[in-house]
CSV table of C-alpha atoms and ligand atoms in Angstrom, one decimal:
chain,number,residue,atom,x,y,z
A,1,UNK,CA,-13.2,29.8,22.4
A,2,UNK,CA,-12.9,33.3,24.4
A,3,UNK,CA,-9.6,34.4,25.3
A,4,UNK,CA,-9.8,38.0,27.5
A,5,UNK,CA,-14.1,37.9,26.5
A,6,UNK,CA,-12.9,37.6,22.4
A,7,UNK,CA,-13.7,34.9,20.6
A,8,UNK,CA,-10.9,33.5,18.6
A,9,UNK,CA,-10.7,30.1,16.2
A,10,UNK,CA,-6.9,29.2,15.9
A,11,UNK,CA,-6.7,30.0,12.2
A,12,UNK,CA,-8.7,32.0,10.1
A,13,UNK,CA,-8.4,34.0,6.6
A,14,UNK,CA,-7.3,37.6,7.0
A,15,UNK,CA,-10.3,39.6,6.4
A,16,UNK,CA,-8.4,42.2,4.8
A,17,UNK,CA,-6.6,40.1,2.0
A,18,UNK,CA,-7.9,36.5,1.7
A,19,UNK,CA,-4.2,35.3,0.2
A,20,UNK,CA,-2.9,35.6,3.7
A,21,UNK,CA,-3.4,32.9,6.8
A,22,UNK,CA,-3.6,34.0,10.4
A,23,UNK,CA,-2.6,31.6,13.2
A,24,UNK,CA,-1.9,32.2,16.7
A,25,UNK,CA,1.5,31.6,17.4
A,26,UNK,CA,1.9,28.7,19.8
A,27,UNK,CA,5.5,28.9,20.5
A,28,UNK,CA,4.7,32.1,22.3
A,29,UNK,CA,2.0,31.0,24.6
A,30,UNK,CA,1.2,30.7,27.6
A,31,UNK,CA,3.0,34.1,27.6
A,32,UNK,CA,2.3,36.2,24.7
A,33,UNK,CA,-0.7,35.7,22.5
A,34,UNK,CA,0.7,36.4,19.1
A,35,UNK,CA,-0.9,36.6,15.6
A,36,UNK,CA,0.9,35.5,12.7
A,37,UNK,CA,-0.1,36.0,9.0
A,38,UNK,CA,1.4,33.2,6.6
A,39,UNK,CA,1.6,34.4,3.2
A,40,UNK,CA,3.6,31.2,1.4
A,41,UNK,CA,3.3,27.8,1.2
A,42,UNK,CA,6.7,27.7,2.4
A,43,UNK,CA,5.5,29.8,5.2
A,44,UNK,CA,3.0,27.1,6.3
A,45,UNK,CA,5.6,24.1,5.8
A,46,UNK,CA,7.8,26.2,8.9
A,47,UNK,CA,4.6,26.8,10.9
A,48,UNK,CA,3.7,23.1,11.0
A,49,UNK,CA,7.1,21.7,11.4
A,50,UNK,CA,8.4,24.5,13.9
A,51,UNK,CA,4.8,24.3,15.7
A,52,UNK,CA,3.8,27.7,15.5
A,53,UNK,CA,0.6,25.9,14.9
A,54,UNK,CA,0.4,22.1,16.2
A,55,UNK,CA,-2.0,19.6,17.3
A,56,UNK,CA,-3.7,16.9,15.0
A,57,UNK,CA,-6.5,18.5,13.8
A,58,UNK,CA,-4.7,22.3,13.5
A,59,UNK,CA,-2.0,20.9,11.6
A,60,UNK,CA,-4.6,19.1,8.9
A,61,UNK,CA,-6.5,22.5,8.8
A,62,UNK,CA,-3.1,24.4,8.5
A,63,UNK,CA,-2.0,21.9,5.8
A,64,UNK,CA,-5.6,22.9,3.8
A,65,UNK,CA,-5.2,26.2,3.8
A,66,UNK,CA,-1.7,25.7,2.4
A,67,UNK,CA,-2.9,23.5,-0.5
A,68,UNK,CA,-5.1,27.1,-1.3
A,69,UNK,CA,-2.0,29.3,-1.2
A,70,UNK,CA,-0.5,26.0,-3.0
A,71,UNK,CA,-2.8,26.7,-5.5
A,72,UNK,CA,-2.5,30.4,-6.0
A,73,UNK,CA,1.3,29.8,-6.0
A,74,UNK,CA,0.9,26.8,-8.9
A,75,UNK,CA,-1.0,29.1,-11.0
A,76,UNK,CA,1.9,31.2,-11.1
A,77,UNK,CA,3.8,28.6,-12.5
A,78,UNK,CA,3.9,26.8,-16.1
A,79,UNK,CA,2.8,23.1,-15.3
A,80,UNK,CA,-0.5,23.9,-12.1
A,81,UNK,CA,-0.2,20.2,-11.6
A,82,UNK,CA,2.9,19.8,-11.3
A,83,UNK,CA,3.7,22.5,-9.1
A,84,UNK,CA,0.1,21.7,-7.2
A,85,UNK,CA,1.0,18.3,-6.6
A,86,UNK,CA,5.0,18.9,-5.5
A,87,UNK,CA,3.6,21.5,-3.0
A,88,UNK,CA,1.0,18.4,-1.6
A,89,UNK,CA,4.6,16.1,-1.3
A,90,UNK,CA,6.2,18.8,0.9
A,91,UNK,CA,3.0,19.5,2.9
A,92,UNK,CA,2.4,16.1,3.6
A,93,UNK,CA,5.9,15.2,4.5
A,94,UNK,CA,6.1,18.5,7.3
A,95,UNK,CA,5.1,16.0,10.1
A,96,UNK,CA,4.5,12.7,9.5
A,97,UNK,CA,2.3,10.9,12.4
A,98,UNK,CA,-0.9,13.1,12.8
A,99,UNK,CA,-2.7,11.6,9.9
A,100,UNK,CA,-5.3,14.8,9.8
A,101,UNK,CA,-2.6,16.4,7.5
A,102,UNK,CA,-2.5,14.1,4.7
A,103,UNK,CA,-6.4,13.6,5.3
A,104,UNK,CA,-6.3,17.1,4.0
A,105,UNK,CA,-3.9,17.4,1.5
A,106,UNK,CA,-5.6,14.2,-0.2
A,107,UNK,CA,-9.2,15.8,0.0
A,108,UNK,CA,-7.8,18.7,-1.5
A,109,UNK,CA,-6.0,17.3,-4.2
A,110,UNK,CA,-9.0,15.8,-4.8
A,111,UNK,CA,-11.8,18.4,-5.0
A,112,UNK,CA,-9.1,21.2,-7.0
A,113,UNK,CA,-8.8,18.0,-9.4
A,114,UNK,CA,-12.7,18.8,-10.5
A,115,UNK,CA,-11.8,22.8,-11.4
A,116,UNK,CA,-11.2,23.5,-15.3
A,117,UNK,CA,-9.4,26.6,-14.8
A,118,UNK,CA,-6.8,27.7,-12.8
A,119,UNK,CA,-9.3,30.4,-11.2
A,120,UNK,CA,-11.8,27.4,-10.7
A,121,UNK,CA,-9.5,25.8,-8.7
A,122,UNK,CA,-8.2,28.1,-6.5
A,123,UNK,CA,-11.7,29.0,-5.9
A,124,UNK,CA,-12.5,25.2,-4.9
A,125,UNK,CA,-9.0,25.2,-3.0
A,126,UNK,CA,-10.0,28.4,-0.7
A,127,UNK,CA,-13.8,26.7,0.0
A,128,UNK,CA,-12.8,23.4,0.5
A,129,UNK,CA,-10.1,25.1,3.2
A,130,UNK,CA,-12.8,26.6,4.7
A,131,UNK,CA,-15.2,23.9,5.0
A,132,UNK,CA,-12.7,21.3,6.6
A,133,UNK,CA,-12.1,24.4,9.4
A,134,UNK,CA,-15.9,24.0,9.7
A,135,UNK,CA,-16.0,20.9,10.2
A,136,UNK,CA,-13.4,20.5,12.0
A,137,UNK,CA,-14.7,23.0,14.7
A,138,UNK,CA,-18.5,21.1,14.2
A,139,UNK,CA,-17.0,17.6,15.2
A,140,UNK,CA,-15.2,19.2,18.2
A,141,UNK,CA,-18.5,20.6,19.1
A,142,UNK,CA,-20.4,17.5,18.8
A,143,UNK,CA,-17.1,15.8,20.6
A,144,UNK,CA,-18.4,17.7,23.1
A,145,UNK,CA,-22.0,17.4,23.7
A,146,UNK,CA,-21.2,13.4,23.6
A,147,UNK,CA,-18.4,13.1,25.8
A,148,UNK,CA,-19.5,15.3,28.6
A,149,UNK,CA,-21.9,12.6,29.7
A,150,UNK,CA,-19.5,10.2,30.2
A,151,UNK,CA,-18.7,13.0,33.3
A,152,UNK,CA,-22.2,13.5,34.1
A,153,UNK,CA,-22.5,9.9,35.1
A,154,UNK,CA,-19.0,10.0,37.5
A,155,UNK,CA,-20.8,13.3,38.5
A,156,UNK,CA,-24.1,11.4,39.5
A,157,UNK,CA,-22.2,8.6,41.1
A,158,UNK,CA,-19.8,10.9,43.2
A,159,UNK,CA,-23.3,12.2,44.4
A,160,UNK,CA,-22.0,15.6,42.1
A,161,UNK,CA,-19.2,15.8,44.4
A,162,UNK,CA,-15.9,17.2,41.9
A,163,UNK,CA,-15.1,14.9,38.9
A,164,UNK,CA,-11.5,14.6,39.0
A,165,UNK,CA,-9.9,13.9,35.3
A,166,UNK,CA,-6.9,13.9,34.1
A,167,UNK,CA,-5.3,14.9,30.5
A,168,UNK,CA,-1.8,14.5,28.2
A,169,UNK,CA,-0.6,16.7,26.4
A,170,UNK,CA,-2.8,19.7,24.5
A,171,UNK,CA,-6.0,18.1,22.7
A,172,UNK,CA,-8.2,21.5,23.1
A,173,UNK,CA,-9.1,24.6,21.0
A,174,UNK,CA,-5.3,25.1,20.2
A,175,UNK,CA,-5.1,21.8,18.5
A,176,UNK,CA,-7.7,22.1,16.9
A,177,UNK,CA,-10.7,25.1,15.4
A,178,UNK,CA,-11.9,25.2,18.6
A,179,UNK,CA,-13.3,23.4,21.1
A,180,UNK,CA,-10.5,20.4,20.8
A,181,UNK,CA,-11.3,17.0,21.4
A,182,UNK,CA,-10.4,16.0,25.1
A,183,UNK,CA,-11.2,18.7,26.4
A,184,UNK,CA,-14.6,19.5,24.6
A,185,UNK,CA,-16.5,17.2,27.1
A,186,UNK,CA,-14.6,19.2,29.9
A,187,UNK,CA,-16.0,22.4,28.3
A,188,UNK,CA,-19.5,21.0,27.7
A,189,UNK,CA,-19.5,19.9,31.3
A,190,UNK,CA,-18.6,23.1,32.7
A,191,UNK,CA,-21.1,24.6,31.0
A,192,UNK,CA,-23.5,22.2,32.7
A,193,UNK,CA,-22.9,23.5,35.9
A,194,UNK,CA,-21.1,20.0,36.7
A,195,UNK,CA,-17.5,20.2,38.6
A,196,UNK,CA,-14.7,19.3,37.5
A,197,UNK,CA,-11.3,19.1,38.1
A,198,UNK,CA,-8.4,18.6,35.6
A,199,UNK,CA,-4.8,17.2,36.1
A,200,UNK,CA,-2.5,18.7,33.1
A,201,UNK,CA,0.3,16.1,32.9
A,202,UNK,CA,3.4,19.3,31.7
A,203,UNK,CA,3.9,16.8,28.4
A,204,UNK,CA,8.0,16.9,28.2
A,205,UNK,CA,9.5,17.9,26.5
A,206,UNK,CA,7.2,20.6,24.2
A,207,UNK,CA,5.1,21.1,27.5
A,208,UNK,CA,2.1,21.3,25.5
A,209,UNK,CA,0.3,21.0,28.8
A,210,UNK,CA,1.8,23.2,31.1
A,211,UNK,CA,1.6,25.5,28.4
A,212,UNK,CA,-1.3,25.6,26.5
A,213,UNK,CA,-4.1,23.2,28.1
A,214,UNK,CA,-3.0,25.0,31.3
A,215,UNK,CA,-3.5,28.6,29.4
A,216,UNK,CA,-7.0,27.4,27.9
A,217,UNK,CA,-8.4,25.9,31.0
A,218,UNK,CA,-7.1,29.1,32.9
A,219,UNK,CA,-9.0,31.3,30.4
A,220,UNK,CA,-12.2,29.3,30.4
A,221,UNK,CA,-12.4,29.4,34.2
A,222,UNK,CA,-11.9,25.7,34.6
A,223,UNK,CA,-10.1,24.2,38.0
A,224,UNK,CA,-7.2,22.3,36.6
A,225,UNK,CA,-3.8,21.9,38.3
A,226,UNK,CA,-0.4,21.1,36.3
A,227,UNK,CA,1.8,17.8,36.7
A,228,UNK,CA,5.0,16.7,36.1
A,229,UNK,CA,4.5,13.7,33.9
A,230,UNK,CA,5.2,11.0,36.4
A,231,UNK,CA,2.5,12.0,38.8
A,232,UNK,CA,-0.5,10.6,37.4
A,233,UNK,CA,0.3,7.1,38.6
A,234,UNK,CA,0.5,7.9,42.2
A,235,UNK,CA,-2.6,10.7,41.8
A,236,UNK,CA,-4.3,7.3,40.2
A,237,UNK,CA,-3.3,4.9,43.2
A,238,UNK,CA,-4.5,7.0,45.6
A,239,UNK,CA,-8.3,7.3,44.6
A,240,UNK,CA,-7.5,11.3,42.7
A,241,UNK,CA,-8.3,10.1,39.0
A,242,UNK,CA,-12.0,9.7,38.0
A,243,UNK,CA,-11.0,9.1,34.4
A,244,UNK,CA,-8.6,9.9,31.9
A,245,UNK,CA,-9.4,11.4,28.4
A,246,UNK,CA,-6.4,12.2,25.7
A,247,UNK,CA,-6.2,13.2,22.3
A,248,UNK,CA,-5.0,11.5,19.5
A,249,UNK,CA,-3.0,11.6,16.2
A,250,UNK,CA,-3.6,8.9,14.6
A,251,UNK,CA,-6.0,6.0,15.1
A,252,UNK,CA,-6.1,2.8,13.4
A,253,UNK,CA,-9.5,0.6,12.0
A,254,UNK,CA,-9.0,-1.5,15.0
A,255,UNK,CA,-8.5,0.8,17.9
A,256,UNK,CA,-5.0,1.6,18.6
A,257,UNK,CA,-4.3,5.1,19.7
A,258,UNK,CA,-1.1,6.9,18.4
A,259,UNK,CA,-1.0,10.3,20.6
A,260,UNK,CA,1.6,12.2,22.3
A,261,UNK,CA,5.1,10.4,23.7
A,262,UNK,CA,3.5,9.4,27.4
A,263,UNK,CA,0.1,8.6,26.6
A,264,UNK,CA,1.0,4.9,26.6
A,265,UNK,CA,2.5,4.9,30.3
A,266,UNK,CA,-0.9,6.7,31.3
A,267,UNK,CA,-2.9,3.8,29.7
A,268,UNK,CA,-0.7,1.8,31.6
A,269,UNK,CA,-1.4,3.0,34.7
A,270,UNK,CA,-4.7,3.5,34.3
A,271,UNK,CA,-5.6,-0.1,33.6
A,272,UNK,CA,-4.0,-1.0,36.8
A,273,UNK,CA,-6.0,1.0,38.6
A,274,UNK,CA,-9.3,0.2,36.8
A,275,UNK,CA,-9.8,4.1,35.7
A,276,UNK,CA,-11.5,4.2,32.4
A,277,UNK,CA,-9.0,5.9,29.8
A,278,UNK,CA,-10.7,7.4,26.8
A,279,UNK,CA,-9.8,8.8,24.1
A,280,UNK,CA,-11.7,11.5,22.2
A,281,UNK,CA,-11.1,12.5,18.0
A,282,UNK,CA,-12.5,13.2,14.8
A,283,UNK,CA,-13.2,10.9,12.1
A,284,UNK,CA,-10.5,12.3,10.1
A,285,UNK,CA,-8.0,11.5,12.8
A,286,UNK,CA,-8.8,7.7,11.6
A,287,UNK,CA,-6.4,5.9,9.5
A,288,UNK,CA,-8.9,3.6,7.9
A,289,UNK,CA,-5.9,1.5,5.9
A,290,UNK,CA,-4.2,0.2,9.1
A,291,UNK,CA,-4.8,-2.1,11.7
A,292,UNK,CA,-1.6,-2.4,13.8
A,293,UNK,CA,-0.7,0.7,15.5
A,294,UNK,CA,2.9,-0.7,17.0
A,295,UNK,CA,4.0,-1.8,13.7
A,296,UNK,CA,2.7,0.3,10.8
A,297,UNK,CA,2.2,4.0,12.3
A,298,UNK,CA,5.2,5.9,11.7
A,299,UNK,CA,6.6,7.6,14.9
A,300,UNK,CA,8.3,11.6,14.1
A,301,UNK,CA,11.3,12.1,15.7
A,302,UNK,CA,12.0,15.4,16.7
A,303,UNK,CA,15.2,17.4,17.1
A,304,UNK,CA,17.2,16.4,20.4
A,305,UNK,CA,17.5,19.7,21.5
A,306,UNK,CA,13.6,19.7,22.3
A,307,UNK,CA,14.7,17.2,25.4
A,308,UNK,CA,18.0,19.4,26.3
A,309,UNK,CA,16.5,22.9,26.7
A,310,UNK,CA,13.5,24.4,28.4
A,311,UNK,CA,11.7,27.7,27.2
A,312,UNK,CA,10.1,29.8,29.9
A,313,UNK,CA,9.4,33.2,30.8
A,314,UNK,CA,12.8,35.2,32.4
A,315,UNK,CA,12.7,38.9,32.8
A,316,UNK,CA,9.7,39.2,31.0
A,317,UNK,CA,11.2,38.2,28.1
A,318,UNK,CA,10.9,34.6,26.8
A,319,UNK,CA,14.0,32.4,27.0
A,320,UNK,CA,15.7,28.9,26.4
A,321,UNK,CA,18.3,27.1,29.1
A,322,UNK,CA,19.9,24.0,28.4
A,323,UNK,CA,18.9,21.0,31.4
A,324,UNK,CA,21.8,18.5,30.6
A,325,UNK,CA,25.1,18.8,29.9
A,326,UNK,CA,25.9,20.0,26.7
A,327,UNK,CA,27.7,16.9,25.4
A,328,UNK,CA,25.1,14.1,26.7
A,329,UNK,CA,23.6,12.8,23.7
A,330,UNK,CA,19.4,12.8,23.7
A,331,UNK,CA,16.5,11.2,21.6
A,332,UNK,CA,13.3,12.9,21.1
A,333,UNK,CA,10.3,10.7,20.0
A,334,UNK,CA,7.2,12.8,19.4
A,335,UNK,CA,4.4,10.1,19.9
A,336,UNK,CA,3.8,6.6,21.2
A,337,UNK,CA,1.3,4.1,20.2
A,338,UNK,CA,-1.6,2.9,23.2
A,339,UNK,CA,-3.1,-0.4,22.1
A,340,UNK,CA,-6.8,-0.9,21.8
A,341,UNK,CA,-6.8,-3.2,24.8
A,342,UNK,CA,-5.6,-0.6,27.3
A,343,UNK,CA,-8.4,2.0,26.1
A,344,UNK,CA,-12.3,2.2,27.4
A,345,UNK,CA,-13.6,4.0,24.5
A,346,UNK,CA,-13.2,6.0,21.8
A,347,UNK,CA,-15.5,9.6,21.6
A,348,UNK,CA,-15.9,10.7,18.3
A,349,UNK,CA,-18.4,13.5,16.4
A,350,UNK,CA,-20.7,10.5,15.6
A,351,UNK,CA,-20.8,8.9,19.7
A,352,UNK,CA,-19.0,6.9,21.9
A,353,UNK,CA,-17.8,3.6,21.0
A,354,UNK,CA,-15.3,0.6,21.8
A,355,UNK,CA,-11.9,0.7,20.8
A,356,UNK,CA,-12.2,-2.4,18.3
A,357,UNK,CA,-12.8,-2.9,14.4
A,358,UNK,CA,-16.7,-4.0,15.1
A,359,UNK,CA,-17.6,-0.9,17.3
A,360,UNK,CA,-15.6,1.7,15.4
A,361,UNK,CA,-17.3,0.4,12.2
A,362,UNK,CA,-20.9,0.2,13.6
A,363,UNK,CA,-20.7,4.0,13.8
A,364,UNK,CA,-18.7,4.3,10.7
A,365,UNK,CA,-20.3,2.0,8.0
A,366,UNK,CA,-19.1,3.5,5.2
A,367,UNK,CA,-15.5,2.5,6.1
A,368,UNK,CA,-16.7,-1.3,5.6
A,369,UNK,CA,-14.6,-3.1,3.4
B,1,MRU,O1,3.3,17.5,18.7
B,1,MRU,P1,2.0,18.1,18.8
B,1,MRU,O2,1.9,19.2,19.8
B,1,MRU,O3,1.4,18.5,17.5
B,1,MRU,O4,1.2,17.0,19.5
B,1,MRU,C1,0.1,16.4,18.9
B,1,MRU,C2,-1.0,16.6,19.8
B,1,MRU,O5,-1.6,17.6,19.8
B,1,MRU,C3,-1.2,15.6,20.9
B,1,MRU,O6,-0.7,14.4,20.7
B,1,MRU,C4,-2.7,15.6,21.2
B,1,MRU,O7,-2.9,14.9,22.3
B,1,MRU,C5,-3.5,14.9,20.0
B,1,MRU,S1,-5.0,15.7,19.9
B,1,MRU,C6,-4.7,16.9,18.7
């Protein structure tokens, strides 16, 4: 996507020296758009788990690009496989919900498994991390050109008076290539000449909306306006909702939605007030071995500070406070789990579908047991 008229992905090869990773910084935005250049695996491992670079889909990109510096780094070393495969163990343990990132690692694994020498595989390693960026970015696209009829038909039915949708957390470019997933439709509808308008709940206590879907939408010329997280149930009771759409982190065979901590209430909410709720993601965001999102997906908890300090902009310079007092205990859980039932369809690269095991498999056949 264009930030300033420049096209940026959020993570690309340095042109200058392939061995090196460039990702915008995301701890700096909305305020300063920062570039930084990862050189280690070690280097990625902080990225991911400090979110310098975050969202499902970045994080599983991030994570494939590691497994090429992994590779490099093994090579370095007297046992590759050893060394290849400990570096996989401490990529995939960075953050544990958004399955995109062991997606990765394991695809890796896999394809530097069919190089004979260490050069061979490093060379797979670096092309492989390249196509699942492709991709990645390709599924967003296609995300897109589905989904935004779902907004053409609200459009055609409000007689193409303003679509009013709203969104959690970030699930655009910046957590993903580009594009992103939830708002891909948004873009594509845009584009279309259709309006919209989009509600960015803030998403406490990372404010990955105020602070990034806010930033992209503002770039992209798109009419949005930022909420605090508990306004979406009166916006919805009062006739301001068209429809919801939300990423996701990790999706189960039969539907159930793990995405970030407040997606669930929104479900909630909107099934009360008869607002269709979808949720839009890439195939590799499925977790094809479970069925039963409350029990089996495993939620990250994050450091309580996340909940007891704010980061804005103060002075021009960029700055934490602490909200409660210093001695009150918190708990930060990163994600919750939306079941199936509360959720009106899933958008994927390949169409739209129900969120159940029949409708999910019909456009993923090969995923039959
Ligand atoms: O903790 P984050 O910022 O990595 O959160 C994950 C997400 O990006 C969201 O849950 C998003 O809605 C999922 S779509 C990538």
């Amino acid at each position: 996507m264009k930030v300033k008229g420049k096209h940026y992905r959020t993570i690309w090869l340095d042109e200058a020296n392939d061995r090196e990773i460039c990702i915008i910084d995301q701890r700096k935005l909305p305020h300063q758009l920062e570039i930084e250049k990862l050189k280690t695996v070690e280097a990625v491992v902080t990225a991911i788990k400090a979110m310098h670079v975050r969202g499902a889909g970045l994080i599983g990109v991030a994570a494939a690009y590691g497994m090429y510096l992994a590779a490099t780094e093994a090579s370095r070393e007297n046992n590759f496989q050893n060394s290849l495969k400990l570096f996989a163990k401490i990529l995939k343990a960075s953050r544990p919900t958004a399955v995109n990132l062991e997606w990765a690692v394991d695809r890796q694994l896999k394809e530097i498994s069919k190089g004979k020498t260490a050069e061979e595989k490093i060379k797979i390693a670096k092309q492989t991390a390249i196509r699942i960026a492709d991709e990645d970015a390709g599924h967003c696209r296609n995300i897109g050109l589905h989904g935004f009829q779902l907004i053409e038909k609200i459009s055609k039915r409000k007689k193409g008076k303003t679509v009013n949708i709203l969104t959690h957390c970030n699930a655009g470019w910046l957590a993903f290539v580009d594009h992103g997933t939830a708002t891909a439709p948004i873009y594509e509808a845009v584009a279309r000449g259709i309006k919209v308008h989009v509600w960015v709940d803030e998403t406490r206590p990372r404010n990955q909306g105020a602070s990034l879907t806010a930033w992209e939408l503002l770039n992209h010329g798109v009419p949005h306006t930022v909420i605090a997280d508990n306004t979406g149930g009166h916006l919805m009771q009062h006739g301001l909702v068209d429809m919801v759409i939300t990423g996701a982190d990790r999706v189960t065979r039969s539907g159930d939605v793990a995405n970030k901590i407040g997606t669930y209430l929104k479900a909630l909410a909107a099934k009360e007030n008869h607002i269709p709720f979808y949720v839009a993601l890439p195939s590799s965001t499925f977790d094809w071995k479970i069925k039963n999102g409350v029990k089996e997906i495993r939620i990250e908890e994050r450091d309580a500070d996340e909940v007891k300090y704010i980061q804005g902009l103060c002075d021009g310079e960029i700055k934490k406070v602490l909200l409660t007092p210093a001695g009150s205990p918190a708990v930060n859980y990163g994600f919750d789990v939306t079941p199936a039932r509360l959720i009106t369809g899933l958008i994927t690269e390949r169409g739209i579908c129900k969120a159940d095991e029949r409708s999910i498999l019909n456009l993923f056949p090969e995923k039959k047991k």
